[in-house]
GROMACS .gro file of C-alpha atoms in nm:
model
  242
    1MET     CA    1  -0.605   1.836  -3.890
    2LYS     CA    2  -0.269   1.935  -3.758
    3LYS     CA    3  -0.434   2.100  -3.454
    4THR     CA    4  -0.629   1.774  -3.390
    5LEU     CA    5  -0.307   1.564  -3.409
    6LEU     CA    6  -0.119   1.800  -3.189
    7LEU     CA    7  -0.408   1.782  -2.925
    8LEU     CA    8  -0.410   1.402  -2.942
    9ALA     CA    9  -0.039   1.385  -2.906
   10LEU     CA   10  -0.051   1.626  -2.599
   11THR     CA   11  -0.328   1.424  -2.445
   12ALA     CA   12  -0.134   1.099  -2.484
   13SER     CA   13   0.171   1.264  -2.341
   14LEU     CA   14  -0.018   1.387  -2.029
   15SER     CA   15  -0.178   1.046  -1.986
   16THR     CA   16   0.165   0.876  -1.998
   17GLN     CA   17   0.301   1.129  -1.754
   18ALA     CA   18   0.023   1.066  -1.506
   19ALA     CA   19   0.060   0.687  -1.537
   20THR     CA   20   0.428   0.700  -1.462
   21GLN     CA   21   0.446   0.965  -1.193
   22GLN     CA   22   0.563   0.711  -0.935
   23ASP     CA   23   0.840   0.606  -1.170
   24ILE     CA   24   0.936   0.974  -1.214
   25ASP     CA   25   0.946   1.026  -0.838
   26LEU     CA   26   1.173   0.730  -0.795
   27ALA     CA   27   1.399   0.835  -1.080
   28LEU     CA   28   1.447   1.180  -0.904
   29ALA     CA   29   1.491   1.037  -0.562
   30LYS     CA   30   1.810   1.133  -0.380
   31ILE     CA   31   1.820   0.790  -0.207
   32LYS     CA   32   1.808   0.484  -0.417
   33ASN     CA   33   2.068   0.264  -0.241
   34SER     CA   34   2.293   0.246   0.062
   35ALA     CA   35   2.560   0.471  -0.083
   36ASP     CA   36   2.305   0.743  -0.154
   37LEU     CA   37   2.174   0.720   0.199
   38GLN     CA   38   2.530   0.775   0.338
   39VAL     CA   39   2.573   1.085   0.120
   40VAL     CA   40   2.247   1.229   0.245
   41LEU     CA   41   2.337   1.154   0.611
   42ASN     CA   42   2.649   1.365   0.569
   43THR     CA   43   2.454   1.677   0.473
   44PRO     CA   44   2.159   1.862   0.617
   45SER     CA   45   1.837   1.691   0.497
   46ALA     CA   46   1.475   1.623   0.583
   47LEU     CA   47   1.601   1.329   0.788
   48ASP     CA   48   1.723   1.574   1.055
   49ALA     CA   49   1.356   1.615   1.176
   50LEU     CA   50   1.387   1.259   1.321
   51GLY     CA   51   1.635   1.381   1.587
   52ASP     CA   52   1.719   1.116   1.836
   53ASN     CA   53   1.511   0.864   1.637
   54LEU     CA   54   1.724   0.893   1.330
   55PRO     CA   55   1.959   0.591   1.422
   56GLN     CA   56   1.656   0.365   1.471
   57PHE     CA   57   1.501   0.469   1.136
   58ILE     CA   58   1.842   0.419   0.958
   59ASN     CA   59   1.869   0.073   1.108
   60SER     CA   60   1.520  -0.012   0.967
   61VAL     CA   61   1.613   0.080   0.604
   62THR     CA   62   1.654  -0.215   0.373
   63VAL     CA   63   1.758  -0.208   0.010
   64ASP     CA   64   1.647  -0.482  -0.222
   65GLN     CA   65   1.444  -0.425  -0.536
   66GLN     CA   66   1.323  -0.109  -0.366
   67VAL     CA   67   1.401   0.085  -0.047
   68SER     CA   68   1.181   0.011   0.245
   69PHE     CA   69   1.182   0.120   0.604
   70ASP     CA   70   0.985   0.123   0.929
   71LYS     CA   71   0.681   0.345   0.868
   72GLU     CA   72   0.581   0.356   1.235
   73ILE     CA   73   0.894   0.553   1.322
   74LEU     CA   74   0.785   0.825   1.093
   75ILE     CA   75   0.420   0.816   1.198
   76ASN     CA   76   0.499   0.823   1.570
   77ASN     CA   77   0.753   1.101   1.564
   78LEU     CA   78   0.679   1.350   1.283
   79THR     CA   79   0.427   1.574   1.136
   80ALA     CA   80   0.263   1.487   0.800
   81THR     CA   81   0.483   1.754   0.626
   82GLU     CA   82   0.801   1.617   0.785
   83VAL     CA   83   0.700   1.261   0.673
   84TYR     CA   84   0.628   1.386   0.318
   85ASN     CA   85   0.971   1.549   0.286
   86ILE     CA   86   1.144   1.230   0.407
   87LEU     CA   87   0.938   1.015   0.166
   88ALA     CA   88   1.043   1.254  -0.116
   89LEU     CA   89   1.406   1.161  -0.052
   90PHE     CA   90   1.317   0.807  -0.133
   91GLY     CA   91   1.080   0.891  -0.425
   92GLN     CA   92   0.781   0.765  -0.227
   93GLN     CA   93   0.600   1.084  -0.154
   94THR     CA   94   0.283   0.947  -0.334
   95THR     CA   95   0.238   0.707  -0.042
   96ILE     CA   96   0.176   0.984   0.207
   97ALA     CA   97  -0.187   0.857   0.249
   98GLN     CA   98  -0.047   0.557   0.439
   99TYR     CA   99   0.079   0.781   0.721
  100GLN     CA  100  -0.259   0.887   0.872
  101GLY     CA  101  -0.124   0.860   1.225
  102ALA     CA  102   0.132   1.151   1.169
  103ALA     CA  103   0.074   1.468   1.357
  104ILE     CA  104  -0.130   1.743   1.201
  105VAL     CA  105  -0.001   2.086   1.315
  106THR     CA  106  -0.038   2.304   1.004
  107ASP     CA  107  -0.279   2.349   0.724
  108THR     CA  108  -0.021   2.177   0.511
  109ASP     CA  109  -0.031   1.873   0.734
  110ARG     CA  110  -0.407   1.870   0.708
  111LEU     CA  111  -0.397   1.901   0.336
  112LEU     CA  112  -0.149   1.611   0.289
  113LEU     CA  113  -0.352   1.370   0.504
  114ASN     CA  114  -0.715   1.474   0.483
  115THR     CA  115  -0.740   1.511   0.094
  116THR     CA  116  -0.514   1.225   0.000
  117ALA     CA  117  -0.671   0.887  -0.026
  118LEU     CA  118  -0.559   0.577  -0.192
  119PRO     CA  119  -0.781   0.463  -0.489
  120VAL     CA  120  -0.991   0.145  -0.477
  121CYS     CA  121  -0.839  -0.159  -0.648
  122ASN     CA  122  -0.955  -0.276  -0.985
  123ALA     CA  123  -1.119  -0.610  -0.951
  124ALA     CA  124  -1.051  -0.692  -1.311
  125ASN     CA  125  -0.682  -0.750  -1.242
  126PRO     CA  126  -0.508  -0.944  -0.958
  127ILE     CA  127  -0.432  -0.733  -0.649
  128GLU     CA  128  -0.087  -0.775  -0.497
  129LEU     CA  129  -0.100  -0.819  -0.119
  130SER     CA  130   0.207  -0.773   0.093
  131VAL     CA  131   0.271  -0.812   0.464
  132THR     CA  132   0.586  -0.674   0.627
  133LEU     CA  133   0.712  -0.656   0.987
  134ASP     CA  134   0.863  -0.343   1.127
  135THR     CA  135   1.145  -0.336   1.389
  136GLN     CA  136   0.879  -0.380   1.666
  137LYS     CA  137   0.746  -0.696   1.497
  138GLN     CA  138   0.424  -0.508   1.404
  139ALA     CA  139   0.255  -0.633   1.085
  140HIS     CA  140   0.169  -0.388   0.808
  141PHE     CA  141  -0.051  -0.465   0.512
  142GLY     CA  142  -0.033  -0.318   0.163
  143TYR     CA  143  -0.201  -0.349  -0.172
  144THR     CA  144  -0.072  -0.263  -0.521
  145GLN     CA  145  -0.160  -0.308  -0.888
  146SER     CA  146   0.098  -0.247  -1.160
  147GLY     CA  147   0.328  -0.083  -0.910
  148ILE     CA  148   0.045   0.166  -0.798
  149GLU     CA  149  -0.084   0.138  -0.445
  150CYS     CA  150  -0.449   0.099  -0.378
  151ASP     CA  151  -0.656   0.058  -0.060
  152GLY     CA  152  -0.734  -0.312  -0.103
  153ASN     CA  153  -1.108  -0.248  -0.144
  154VAL     CA  154  -1.307  -0.315  -0.470
  155GLU     CA  155  -1.632  -0.176  -0.595
  156LEU     CA  156  -1.838  -0.408  -0.815
  157THR     CA  157  -2.143  -0.379  -1.041
  158GLU     CA  158  -2.145  -0.742  -1.159
  159ASN     CA  159  -2.058  -1.089  -1.042
  160THR     CA  160  -1.677  -1.108  -1.029
  161THR     CA  161  -1.402  -1.323  -0.890
  162VAL     CA  162  -1.166  -1.101  -0.702
  163THR     CA  163  -0.804  -1.227  -0.689
  164TYR     CA  164  -0.540  -1.136  -0.436
  165GLN     CA  165  -0.180  -1.241  -0.493
  166LEU     CA  166   0.056  -1.264  -0.200
  167VAL     CA  167   0.391  -1.092  -0.270
  168ASN     CA  168   0.662  -1.165  -0.010
  169GLN     CA  169   0.917  -0.891   0.074
  170PRO     CA  170   1.251  -0.921   0.252
  171ASN     CA  171   1.089  -0.809   0.583
  172SER     CA  172   0.776  -1.029   0.537
  173PRO     CA  173   0.714  -1.296   0.809
  174LYS     CA  174   0.892  -1.629   0.733
  175GLY     CA  175   0.684  -1.882   0.547
  176LEU     CA  176   0.393  -1.642   0.509
  177ARG     CA  177   0.095  -1.804   0.342
  178LEU     CA  178  -0.276  -1.747   0.311
  179THR     CA  179  -0.512  -2.004   0.482
  180GLY     CA  180  -0.848  -1.835   0.416
  181ALA     CA  181  -1.071  -1.536   0.489
  182GLY     CA  182  -1.291  -1.438   0.778
  183PHE     CA  183  -1.613  -1.227   0.752
  184THR     CA  184  -1.783  -0.977   0.969
  185ASN     CA  185  -2.106  -1.124   0.839
  186PRO     CA  186  -2.071  -1.439   0.634
  187PHE     CA  187  -2.444  -1.457   0.579
  188ASP     CA  188  -2.500  -1.127   0.384
  189GLY     CA  189  -2.490  -1.290   0.041
  190HIS     CA  190  -2.193  -1.080  -0.099
  191ILE     CA  191  -1.935  -1.359  -0.122
  192ASP     CA  192  -2.032  -1.713  -0.239
  193THR     CA  193  -1.704  -1.897  -0.220
  194VAL     CA  194  -1.346  -1.844  -0.114
  195THR     CA  195  -1.061  -2.048  -0.279
  196VAL     CA  196  -0.700  -2.055  -0.163
  197SER     CA  197  -0.420  -2.190  -0.392
  198SER     CA  198  -0.236  -2.505  -0.273
  199ASP     CA  199   0.079  -2.300  -0.199
  200GLY     CA  200  -0.111  -2.040  -0.004
  201GLN     CA  201   0.002  -1.751  -0.230
  202THR     CA  202  -0.329  -1.671  -0.393
  203ILE     CA  203  -0.689  -1.620  -0.273
  204GLN     CA  204  -0.990  -1.578  -0.481
  205LEU     CA  205  -1.335  -1.449  -0.371
  206GLN     CA  206  -1.638  -1.511  -0.581
  207ASN     CA  207  -1.874  -1.219  -0.546
  208ASN     CA  208  -2.259  -1.224  -0.572
  209ILE     CA  209  -2.398  -0.887  -0.673
  210GLN     CA  210  -2.753  -0.969  -0.553
  211ASN     CA  211  -2.736  -0.754  -0.239
  212PRO     CA  212  -2.620  -0.390  -0.272
  213GLY     CA  213  -2.388  -0.279   0.007
  214GLY     CA  214  -2.058  -0.372   0.154
  215SER     CA  215  -1.898  -0.692   0.297
  216LYS     CA  216  -1.595  -0.662   0.512
  217TYR     CA  217  -1.351  -0.955   0.513
  218GLN     CA  218  -1.008  -1.031   0.676
  219PHE     CA  219  -0.738  -1.248   0.533
  220ILE     CA  220  -0.606  -1.521   0.763
  221PHE     CA  221  -0.236  -1.617   0.736
  222ALA     CA  222  -0.010  -1.880   0.882
  223THR     CA  223   0.367  -1.832   0.914
  224ASP     CA  224   0.676  -2.020   1.015
  225GLU     CA  225   0.736  -1.763   1.291
  226ASN     CA  226   0.506  -1.941   1.529
  227ASP     CA  227   0.180  -2.141   1.545
  228LEU     CA  228  -0.041  -1.836   1.577
  229LEU     CA  229  -0.266  -1.707   1.294
  230LEU     CA  230  -0.225  -1.360   1.156
  231VAL     CA  231  -0.544  -1.166   1.055
  232SER     CA  232  -0.545  -0.862   0.827
  233PRO     CA  233  -0.750  -0.548   0.927
  234ASP     CA  234  -0.929  -0.521   0.591
  235PRO     CA  235  -1.041  -0.495   0.309
  236GLN     CA  236  -1.405  -0.506   0.179
  237ILE     CA  237  -1.612  -0.557  -0.134
  238ILE     CA  238  -1.872  -0.296  -0.209
  239ASP     CA  239  -2.163  -0.410  -0.430
  240ARG     CA  240  -2.328  -0.127  -0.622
  241GLU     CA  241  -2.636  -0.140  -0.842
  242ASP     CA  242  -2.538  -0.065  -1.201
   0.00000   0.00000   0.00000
């Protein structure tokens, strides 16, 4: 009986540890605020790999509820391993899968990028959708659930209403709001209806499981930045037979 209880306790402990790994990384991060950043800049660190691009990267760093920065500066100038080491300073190393454009020079680079993939999102819960602009005014899209990043896609085995909730960040376009969704093939029978909330902050897609396969869609946004419409590059619903 004692052995069984011990095993159950250990299992629960490991499950909790896995579920909070991102929190642990953030807690152990060397850089949590502007003061921490200045301390790190005064000592040798992984940031040194940026060389002449370091000032541009530092200027892109913002500190709000969490630290954010221009990902493209890392992708365009570093190897995957160098990116990973910099992410670790901010407690964001679990997001390395988002840096697929980083250079692959060593086996470690290949390991970090080729075997790391974001999980699909859980359609049972709302999916948080964010859009941010880097210093070059390039839009970047991200998806999270309960603080864990996912790839935006969902896999379904039954009729489901999939909900995406727009979460604005300090570097999101001004007045960002959803206006609808466009489809690569709107006639494939995967999505029946699309509903956007009156404030443009939520979009719901009613799925129809009758046809196995995938349906790619793109979110359409309006902003106060200009009169042009912004279109996301993904995601998709994949209907699978149960």
